[in-house]
Coordinates of C-alpha atoms and ligand atoms in Angstrom, one line a residue:
M1 CA 0.0 0.0 0.0
A2 CA 1.1 3.5 -0.7
E3 CA 2.1 5.7 2.3
E4 CA -0.5 8.2 3.3
I5 CA 1.1 11.1 1.5
D6 CA -0.7 14.0 0.0
F7 CA 0.6 14.0 -3.6
H8 CA -1.4 17.1 -4.7
P9 CA 1.6 19.4 -4.3
M10 CA 3.7 17.2 -6.5
W11 CA 0.9 17.1 -9.2
E12 CA 0.5 20.8 -8.9
S13 CA 4.2 21.3 -9.4
L14 CA 3.9 19.3 -12.6
G15 CA 1.3 21.8 -13.8
M16 CA -1.6 19.3 -13.7
N17 CA -5.3 20.0 -13.4
L18 CA -5.9 18.8 -9.9
A19 CA -9.6 18.6 -9.9
D20 CA -9.8 16.7 -13.2
H21 CA -7.0 14.5 -12.2
D22 CA -8.7 13.6 -8.9
M23 CA -11.7 12.6 -11.0
L24 CA -9.7 10.5 -13.3
L25 CA -7.9 8.7 -10.5
G26 CA -11.2 8.1 -8.7
A27 CA -12.7 6.6 -11.9
V28 CA -9.7 4.4 -12.6
G29 CA -9.4 3.3 -9.0
Q30 CA -13.0 2.2 -9.0
M31 CA -12.6 0.4 -12.3
Y32 CA -9.5 -1.4 -11.0
G33 CA -11.4 -2.5 -7.9
D34 CA -14.3 -3.7 -10.0
I35 CA -12.3 -5.5 -12.6
F36 CA -9.2 -6.9 -10.9
L37 CA -10.0 -7.2 -7.2
T38 CA -13.2 -9.2 -7.9
Q39 CA -11.3 -12.0 -9.7
N40 CA -11.4 -15.4 -8.1
N41 CA -8.3 -17.3 -7.0
R42 CA -5.7 -14.9 -8.2
P43 CA -2.1 -15.9 -7.5
K44 CA -1.0 -14.2 -4.3
S45 CA 2.0 -12.6 -5.9
T46 CA -0.4 -10.5 -8.1
S47 CA -0.4 -8.2 -5.0
Y48 CA 2.6 -6.6 -6.8
L49 CA 0.1 -5.5 -9.5
D50 CA -2.1 -4.0 -6.9
F51 CA 0.9 -2.1 -5.6
V52 CA 1.7 -0.8 -9.1
A53 CA -1.9 0.2 -9.7
T54 CA -2.1 2.0 -6.3
N55 CA 1.2 3.9 -6.9
I56 CA 0.9 4.5 -10.6
H57 CA 0.2 8.2 -10.5
S58 CA 1.6 8.9 -7.0
G59 CA 4.4 6.9 -5.5
R60 CA 6.0 5.9 -8.8
I61 CA 6.0 9.5 -10.0
K62 CA 7.5 10.7 -6.7
E63 CA 10.1 8.0 -6.9
M64 CA 11.2 9.0 -10.4
L65 CA 11.3 12.7 -9.5
D66 CA 13.2 12.0 -6.3
K67 CA 15.8 10.0 -8.3
K68 CA 16.3 12.9 -10.6
E69 CA 16.6 15.3 -7.7
A70 CA 19.1 13.1 -6.0
G71 CA 21.2 12.9 -9.2
E72 CA 20.5 9.1 -9.5
A73 CA 18.6 9.6 -12.7
T74 CA 19.2 12.1 -15.5
K75 CA 16.0 12.5 -17.5
I76 CA 12.5 10.9 -17.8
V77 CA 11.9 9.8 -21.4
G78 CA 8.4 9.0 -22.5
S79 CA 7.4 7.0 -25.5
F80 CA 4.3 5.5 -27.1
C81 CA 5.6 2.6 -29.0
V82 CA 7.6 -0.6 -28.4
Y83 CA 9.9 0.3 -31.2
V84 CA 11.6 2.9 -29.0
P85 CA 14.6 1.1 -27.4
E86 CA 14.5 1.5 -23.6
E87 CA 18.0 0.1 -23.3
I88 CA 19.4 3.4 -24.7
V89 CA 17.6 5.5 -22.2
L90 CA 18.7 3.3 -19.3
A91 CA 22.3 3.4 -20.5
C92 CA 22.2 7.2 -20.0
D93 CA 20.8 6.9 -16.5
G94 CA 17.4 8.0 -17.9
I95 CA 14.1 6.6 -16.9
P96 CA 12.1 5.2 -19.8
V97 CA 8.3 5.3 -19.4
G98 CA 5.5 4.2 -21.6
L99 CA 2.9 6.9 -21.8
C100 CA -0.5 5.5 -21.1
S101 CA -3.2 6.3 -23.6
G102 CA -6.0 3.9 -22.8
A103 CA -8.9 6.1 -21.8
D104 CA -10.9 8.9 -23.4
W105 CA -10.2 12.3 -22.0
A106 CA -10.8 16.0 -23.0
T107 CA -12.2 14.8 -26.3
D108 CA -13.7 18.2 -27.2
K109 CA -10.4 19.8 -26.8
V110 CA -8.7 17.0 -28.8
E111 CA -11.1 17.5 -31.7
E112 CA -10.0 21.1 -32.0
H113 CA -6.6 19.7 -33.2
L114 CA -7.2 16.2 -34.5
P115 CA -10.0 14.7 -36.7
R116 CA -12.9 13.1 -35.0
N117 CA -12.3 9.8 -36.8
T118 CA -8.9 9.3 -35.2
C119 CA -8.1 6.1 -33.3
P120 CA -8.9 6.3 -29.5
L121 CA -5.3 5.6 -28.5
I122 CA -4.1 8.7 -30.3
K123 CA -7.0 10.9 -29.1
S124 CA -6.3 9.6 -25.6
F125 CA -2.6 10.8 -25.4
A126 CA -3.6 14.1 -26.9
G127 CA -6.5 14.3 -24.4
F128 CA -4.3 13.4 -21.4
K129 CA -1.9 16.2 -22.4
L130 CA -4.6 18.8 -23.2
G131 CA -6.5 17.9 -20.1
E132 CA -3.3 18.0 -18.0
V133 CA -4.1 14.7 -16.2
C134 CA -1.1 12.5 -16.9
P135 CA 1.9 12.8 -14.5
Y136 CA 4.0 10.7 -16.9
I137 CA 3.5 13.1 -19.8
E138 CA 4.1 16.1 -17.5
S139 CA 7.2 14.7 -15.9
S140 CA 8.7 13.5 -19.2
D141 CA 11.7 15.7 -20.2
L142 CA 11.6 14.3 -23.7
V143 CA 9.0 12.3 -25.5
V144 CA 10.2 10.0 -28.3
G145 CA 7.6 9.3 -31.0
E146 CA 7.9 7.2 -34.1
N147 CA 6.6 7.3 -37.6
T148 CA 4.5 4.3 -37.6
C149 CA 0.8 4.7 -38.5
D150 CA -0.3 7.9 -40.3
G151 CA -2.4 8.9 -37.3
K152 CA 0.4 8.9 -34.9
K153 CA 2.8 10.4 -37.4
K154 CA 0.6 13.4 -37.9
A155 CA -0.6 13.6 -34.3
Y156 CA 3.0 14.0 -33.2
E157 CA 3.3 17.2 -35.2
F158 CA 0.6 18.5 -32.9
F159 CA 2.1 16.9 -29.8
A160 CA 5.4 18.5 -30.5
T161 CA 3.8 21.9 -30.0
Q162 CA 3.0 20.7 -26.4
K163 CA 6.1 18.8 -25.4
N164 CA 9.8 18.4 -26.2
M165 CA 9.7 15.7 -28.8
Y166 CA 11.9 13.6 -31.0
V167 CA 10.5 11.4 -33.7
M168 CA 12.2 8.2 -34.9
D169 CA 11.7 7.1 -38.5
I170 CA 10.5 3.5 -38.5
P171 CA 10.7 1.6 -41.8
N172 CA 7.6 0.0 -43.3
V173 CA 9.4 -2.9 -44.9
H174 CA 11.5 -5.6 -43.4
D175 CA 14.6 -6.2 -45.6
E176 CA 18.3 -5.8 -45.5
S177 CA 18.4 -2.2 -46.8
T178 CA 15.8 -1.0 -44.3
L179 CA 17.6 -2.8 -41.5
V180 CA 20.7 -0.6 -42.4
T181 CA 18.5 2.5 -42.3
W182 CA 17.0 1.4 -39.0
K183 CA 20.4 0.8 -37.4
A184 CA 21.3 4.4 -38.4
E185 CA 18.1 5.6 -36.8
V186 CA 18.8 3.8 -33.6
K187 CA 22.2 5.4 -33.5
K188 CA 20.7 8.8 -34.1
L189 CA 18.4 8.2 -31.1
A190 CA 21.4 7.2 -29.0
A191 CA 23.1 10.5 -29.9
K192 CA 19.9 12.4 -29.0
I193 CA 19.5 10.7 -25.7
E194 CA 23.1 11.2 -24.8
E195 CA 22.7 14.9 -25.5
E196 CA 19.5 15.2 -23.6
C197 CA 20.8 13.3 -20.6
G198 CA 24.3 14.7 -20.7
V199 CA 25.8 11.2 -20.5
K200 CA 28.1 9.5 -22.9
I201 CA 27.1 5.9 -23.6
T202 CA 30.0 3.5 -22.7
P203 CA 30.2 -0.2 -23.5
E204 CA 29.8 -0.9 -19.7
R205 CA 26.7 1.2 -19.4
L206 CA 25.0 -0.2 -22.5
K207 CA 25.8 -3.8 -21.7
A208 CA 24.3 -3.3 -18.2
A209 CA 21.2 -1.8 -19.7
I210 CA 20.8 -4.6 -22.3
R211 CA 21.2 -7.2 -19.6
A212 CA 18.7 -5.5 -17.3
V213 CA 16.0 -5.3 -20.0
N214 CA 16.7 -8.8 -21.2
E215 CA 16.2 -10.0 -17.6
K216 CA 12.9 -8.3 -17.6
R217 CA 11.8 -9.8 -20.9
R218 CA 13.0 -13.3 -19.7
A219 CA 10.8 -13.0 -16.6
L220 CA 7.8 -12.1 -18.8
Q221 CA 8.6 -15.0 -21.1
R222 CA 8.8 -17.3 -18.1
L223 CA 5.4 -16.2 -16.8
A224 CA 3.9 -16.4 -20.2
A225 CA 5.0 -20.0 -20.6
T226 CA 3.0 -21.1 -17.6
R227 CA -0.2 -20.0 -19.3
A228 CA 0.1 -23.0 -21.7
A229 CA -1.3 -25.1 -18.8
D230 CA -4.9 -26.0 -18.4
P231 CA -6.2 -24.7 -16.0
A232 CA -4.5 -21.4 -16.7
P233 CA -2.6 -20.3 -13.6
I234 CA -3.2 -16.6 -14.1
S235 CA -5.9 -14.6 -15.8
G236 CA -5.5 -12.7 -19.0
L237 CA -6.3 -9.5 -17.1
D238 CA -3.4 -9.9 -14.7
S239 CA -1.1 -11.0 -17.4
L240 CA -2.0 -7.9 -19.5
L241 CA -1.3 -5.8 -16.5
T242 CA 2.2 -7.3 -16.1
V243 CA 3.2 -5.9 -19.5
Q244 CA 1.4 -2.6 -18.9
A245 CA 3.4 -2.3 -15.7
A246 CA 6.6 -3.2 -17.5
F247 CA 6.3 0.2 -19.3
M248 CA 6.1 2.1 -16.1
D249 CA 7.7 0.5 -13.1
D250 CA 11.4 0.3 -12.1
T251 CA 13.0 -2.4 -14.2
P252 CA 14.8 -4.5 -11.5
R253 CA 11.7 -4.3 -9.1
L254 CA 9.4 -5.4 -11.9
T255 CA 11.7 -8.2 -13.0
G256 CA 11.9 -9.6 -9.4
A257 CA 8.1 -9.4 -9.0
I258 CA 7.4 -11.0 -12.4
N259 CA 9.8 -13.8 -11.5
D260 CA 8.0 -14.3 -8.2
M261 CA 4.7 -14.5 -10.1
A262 CA 6.2 -17.0 -12.6
A263 CA 7.5 -19.1 -9.7
E264 CA 4.0 -19.1 -8.1
C265 CA 2.3 -19.9 -11.4
E266 CA 4.8 -22.8 -12.0
Q267 CA 3.8 -24.2 -8.6
R268 CA 0.1 -23.8 -9.5
V269 CA 0.6 -25.6 -12.8
E270 CA 2.2 -28.5 -10.8
A271 CA -0.7 -28.5 -8.4
G272 CA -3.3 -28.2 -11.2
E273 CA -4.5 -24.9 -9.7
G274 CA -5.9 -22.2 -11.9
V275 CA -7.9 -19.0 -12.1
A276 CA -10.7 -20.7 -14.0
P277 CA -11.7 -24.3 -14.0
K278 CA -9.9 -26.8 -16.3
G279 CA -11.6 -26.9 -19.7
T280 CA -12.5 -23.2 -19.7
K281 CA -12.4 -21.9 -23.2
R282 CA -8.9 -20.5 -24.0
I283 CA -8.5 -17.4 -26.1
L284 CA -5.5 -15.9 -27.8
Y285 CA -5.8 -12.2 -28.1
T286 CA -4.3 -10.4 -31.1
G287 CA -4.4 -6.9 -32.4
T288 CA -3.9 -3.3 -31.3
P289 CA -2.1 -2.6 -28.0
M290 CA -4.2 -2.2 -24.8
A291 CA -2.7 0.8 -22.9
V292 CA -3.5 1.5 -19.3
P293 CA -6.4 1.6 -18.2
N294 CA -7.9 -0.2 -21.2
W295 CA -8.9 -3.5 -19.7
K296 CA -12.3 -3.6 -21.5
L297 CA -11.9 -6.5 -23.9
F298 CA -10.1 -8.8 -21.5
N299 CA -12.7 -8.1 -18.9
L300 CA -15.5 -9.0 -21.4
I301 CA -13.8 -12.2 -22.5
E302 CA -13.2 -13.4 -19.0
N303 CA -16.6 -12.3 -17.8
A304 CA -18.1 -14.2 -20.7
G305 CA -16.6 -17.4 -19.3
G306 CA -13.3 -17.6 -21.3
V307 CA -9.7 -17.2 -20.2
V308 CA -7.1 -15.2 -22.2
V309 CA -4.0 -17.3 -22.4
G310 CA -1.8 -15.1 -24.6
E311 CA -1.5 -11.8 -26.3
E312 CA 0.0 -11.3 -29.7
S313 CA 0.3 -7.6 -29.4
C314 CA 2.6 -4.8 -28.2
T315 CA 1.1 -5.1 -24.8
G316 CA 2.0 -8.8 -24.9
S317 CA 4.4 -11.1 -26.7
R318 CA 5.8 -8.5 -29.1
Y319 CA 7.1 -6.7 -26.0
Y320 CA 9.0 -9.7 -24.5
K321 CA 9.5 -12.5 -27.1
D322 CA 12.8 -11.3 -28.5
L323 CA 16.0 -10.5 -26.5
V324 CA 19.0 -8.3 -27.5
D325 CA 22.1 -10.4 -28.3
E326 CA 24.5 -9.8 -25.4
S327 CA 27.7 -10.6 -27.1
G328 CA 28.6 -7.2 -28.5
E329 CA 31.6 -5.5 -26.9
T330 CA 31.6 -2.0 -28.5
V331 CA 28.8 0.5 -28.3
D332 CA 28.4 0.3 -32.1
K333 CA 28.0 -3.4 -32.1
M334 CA 25.5 -3.3 -29.1
L335 CA 23.4 -0.6 -30.8
D336 CA 23.3 -2.8 -33.9
A337 CA 22.2 -5.7 -31.8
I338 CA 19.5 -3.5 -30.2
A339 CA 18.3 -2.4 -33.7
E340 CA 18.2 -6.1 -34.8
R341 CA 16.1 -7.1 -31.9
Y342 CA 13.6 -4.2 -32.3
F343 CA 13.4 -4.9 -36.1
K344 CA 11.7 -8.2 -35.3
I345 CA 8.6 -6.5 -33.9
N346 CA 5.8 -7.3 -36.3
C347 CA 3.7 -4.1 -36.2
A348 CA 0.9 -3.9 -38.8
V349 CA 2.7 -0.9 -40.2
F350 CA 5.0 -3.3 -42.0
T351 CA 4.2 -4.7 -45.4
P352 CA 4.1 -7.6 -46.0
N353 CA 3.7 -8.7 -42.4
D354 CA 3.5 -12.5 -42.9
Q355 CA 5.6 -13.2 -39.8
R356 CA 2.9 -11.8 -37.6
M357 CA 0.4 -14.4 -39.0
K358 CA 2.9 -17.2 -38.3
D359 CA 3.5 -15.9 -34.8
I360 CA -0.3 -15.8 -34.1
V361 CA -0.8 -19.4 -35.3
Q362 CA 2.3 -20.6 -33.4
M363 CA 1.2 -18.9 -30.2
A364 CA -2.3 -20.3 -30.5
K365 CA -0.9 -23.8 -30.9
D366 CA 1.7 -23.5 -28.1
L367 CA -0.8 -22.1 -25.7
H368 CA -3.5 -24.6 -26.7
A369 CA -5.9 -21.7 -27.5
D370 CA -9.4 -22.8 -28.5
G371 CA -10.0 -19.5 -30.4
I372 CA -8.5 -16.3 -31.6
V373 CA -10.0 -12.9 -30.8
D374 CA -8.6 -10.3 -33.1
V375 CA -9.2 -6.7 -32.1
A376 CA -8.7 -3.4 -33.8
L377 CA -9.3 -0.1 -32.2
Q378 CA -11.8 2.0 -34.2
F379 CA -10.3 3.9 -37.1
C380 CA -7.1 1.9 -36.9
T381 CA -6.8 1.1 -40.6
L382 CA -3.7 -1.0 -40.2
Y383 CA -5.1 -3.6 -37.9
E384 CA -8.5 -3.5 -39.6
M385 CA -6.9 -4.3 -42.9
E386 CA -4.6 -6.9 -41.5
S387 CA -7.5 -8.7 -39.8
F388 CA -8.4 -10.3 -43.1
A389 CA -5.0 -11.9 -43.3
V390 CA -5.2 -13.0 -39.6
E391 CA -8.6 -14.6 -40.3
K392 CA -7.2 -16.5 -43.3
A393 CA -4.2 -17.7 -41.3
A394 CA -6.6 -18.8 -38.5
E395 CA -8.9 -20.6 -40.9
E396 CA -6.0 -22.4 -42.6
A397 CA -4.8 -23.5 -39.2
G398 CA -8.3 -24.6 -38.2
I399 CA -8.6 -22.2 -35.3
P400 CA -11.9 -20.5 -34.6
F401 CA -11.6 -16.7 -35.1
M402 CA -13.6 -13.6 -34.3
H403 CA -12.8 -10.0 -35.2
I404 CA -13.9 -7.1 -33.0
T405 CA -13.7 -3.4 -33.7
T406 CA -14.1 -1.3 -30.6
D407 CA -13.1 1.9 -28.8
Y408 CA -12.6 3.0 -25.2
A409 CA -16.3 3.9 -24.5
G410 CA -18.5 1.4 -22.7
E411 CA -21.5 1.7 -25.0
D412 CA -20.8 -1.4 -27.0
A413 CA -19.9 -3.6 -24.0
G414 CA -23.3 -5.4 -23.8
Q415 CA -23.3 -6.1 -27.5
L416 CA -19.7 -7.3 -27.4
Q417 CA -20.4 -9.5 -24.4
T418 CA -23.2 -11.2 -26.3
R419 CA -21.0 -11.7 -29.4
I420 CA -18.1 -13.1 -27.3
E421 CA -20.4 -15.5 -25.4
A422 CA -21.8 -16.7 -28.7
F423 CA -18.3 -17.2 -30.0
L424 CA -17.2 -19.2 -26.9
E425 CA -20.2 -21.4 -27.3
T426 CA -19.3 -22.3 -30.8
I427 CA -15.7 -23.3 -30.0
Ligands
BJ8_1 S1 4.8 -1.3 -32.9 S2 1.2 -1.6 -32.8 S3 3.0 0.2 -30.3 S4 2.8 1.5 -33.6 S5 -4.2 1.6 -32.7 S6 -2.1 4.4 -32.8 S7 -1.5 1.6 -35.1 S8 -4.2 3.8 -35.5 S9 -0.4 1.5 -31.6 FE1 1.6 0.5 -32.1 FE2 4.2 0.7 -32.1 FE3 2.9 -0.7 -34.0 FE4 3.0 -1.6 -31.5 FE5 -2.1 3.8 -35.0 FE6 -3.7 1.7 -34.9 FE7 -4.1 3.7 -33.3 FE8 -2.0 2.2 -33.0

């Protein structure tokens, strides 16, 4: 539990809108309680997730600001995409944070700057900034964006009028020549972060950062592997939250906590203990990322009587499945290894994106999924378009499939619940 500290002075010093932020925190706290704390038979070690949720806008922000104040950290660097290498920020004693964009906020203000038919994730980060309710955005000294989808690309032009921004150019094709360009882009980012943080990246610093992030990803892989068991030892909701937390919490603390969770889940698998009875319909989630506090779909699937056993998404396997090769000895070689690792992320912005289809089918098989639920956020052309290829791959593999288009509002929840229940009945 968080200490009884009044964090309002801290939020005020960050220039936040205190009344609106109180309202947001109240709503998210209520939602967390309703969704997470009502789950049955959670692993005890998920208390770490409750700790993260309790401290997310308070204790964790204070901790980051205190570290900067004490000279233990240089800068806070925010990002919106798993293509932005956190190892580089850590190597400069910076604190990397994923900026949450999982709830509608200040939509009227947002629509003065961005079209109405923009995906909710983009509108959300713009709304959190315009509404001054996100302490991660406000405490970030630099925000690193990326040219991925058209919506983000253009929205960053607006966001750059609000925050100190740097935008990475992400290729749209995976081949040898684009890998060369991408490696150069990663090196440009390293130079930018060095300049911003006032720290020169040395081989020792970068190696330590690579190892720390690899350890974090290994812990997440270990936890994910336990979900192949029936009964599933941990819910999809809690698993989603581990990755959401991985974007925000301190790296060694999170790694330790995830390893504890994995150890408990391994014991549960041995004991045949699960969050849902053996034989519960098992779902592989694939699609757009689910940023905090977007827990809607997972909540609907698990309330409908299914259990999510894997996530092929950037708030899932794409975040942890690949590691950086640790054998490089020079900064140049290590940055190349970082670029190579990130280049394997199969975002729908790439064309063709066949490896994503292979990953989905492989994950469904490895995790013994009974069905695939493919989700696109409304107005996300990339994932909407790619859903046809996902459906074809699922069909060819003989795996039941359903596609959902949704947003952050709750209006479609009843209708979605009915559709999901019907899907679970057919598989
Ligand atoms: S690597 S998936 S985190 S870009 S949902 S904003 S794509 S219109 S989030 Fe992503 Fe990086 Fe790719 Fe992953 Fe655009 Fe679609 Fe919105 Fe999206």
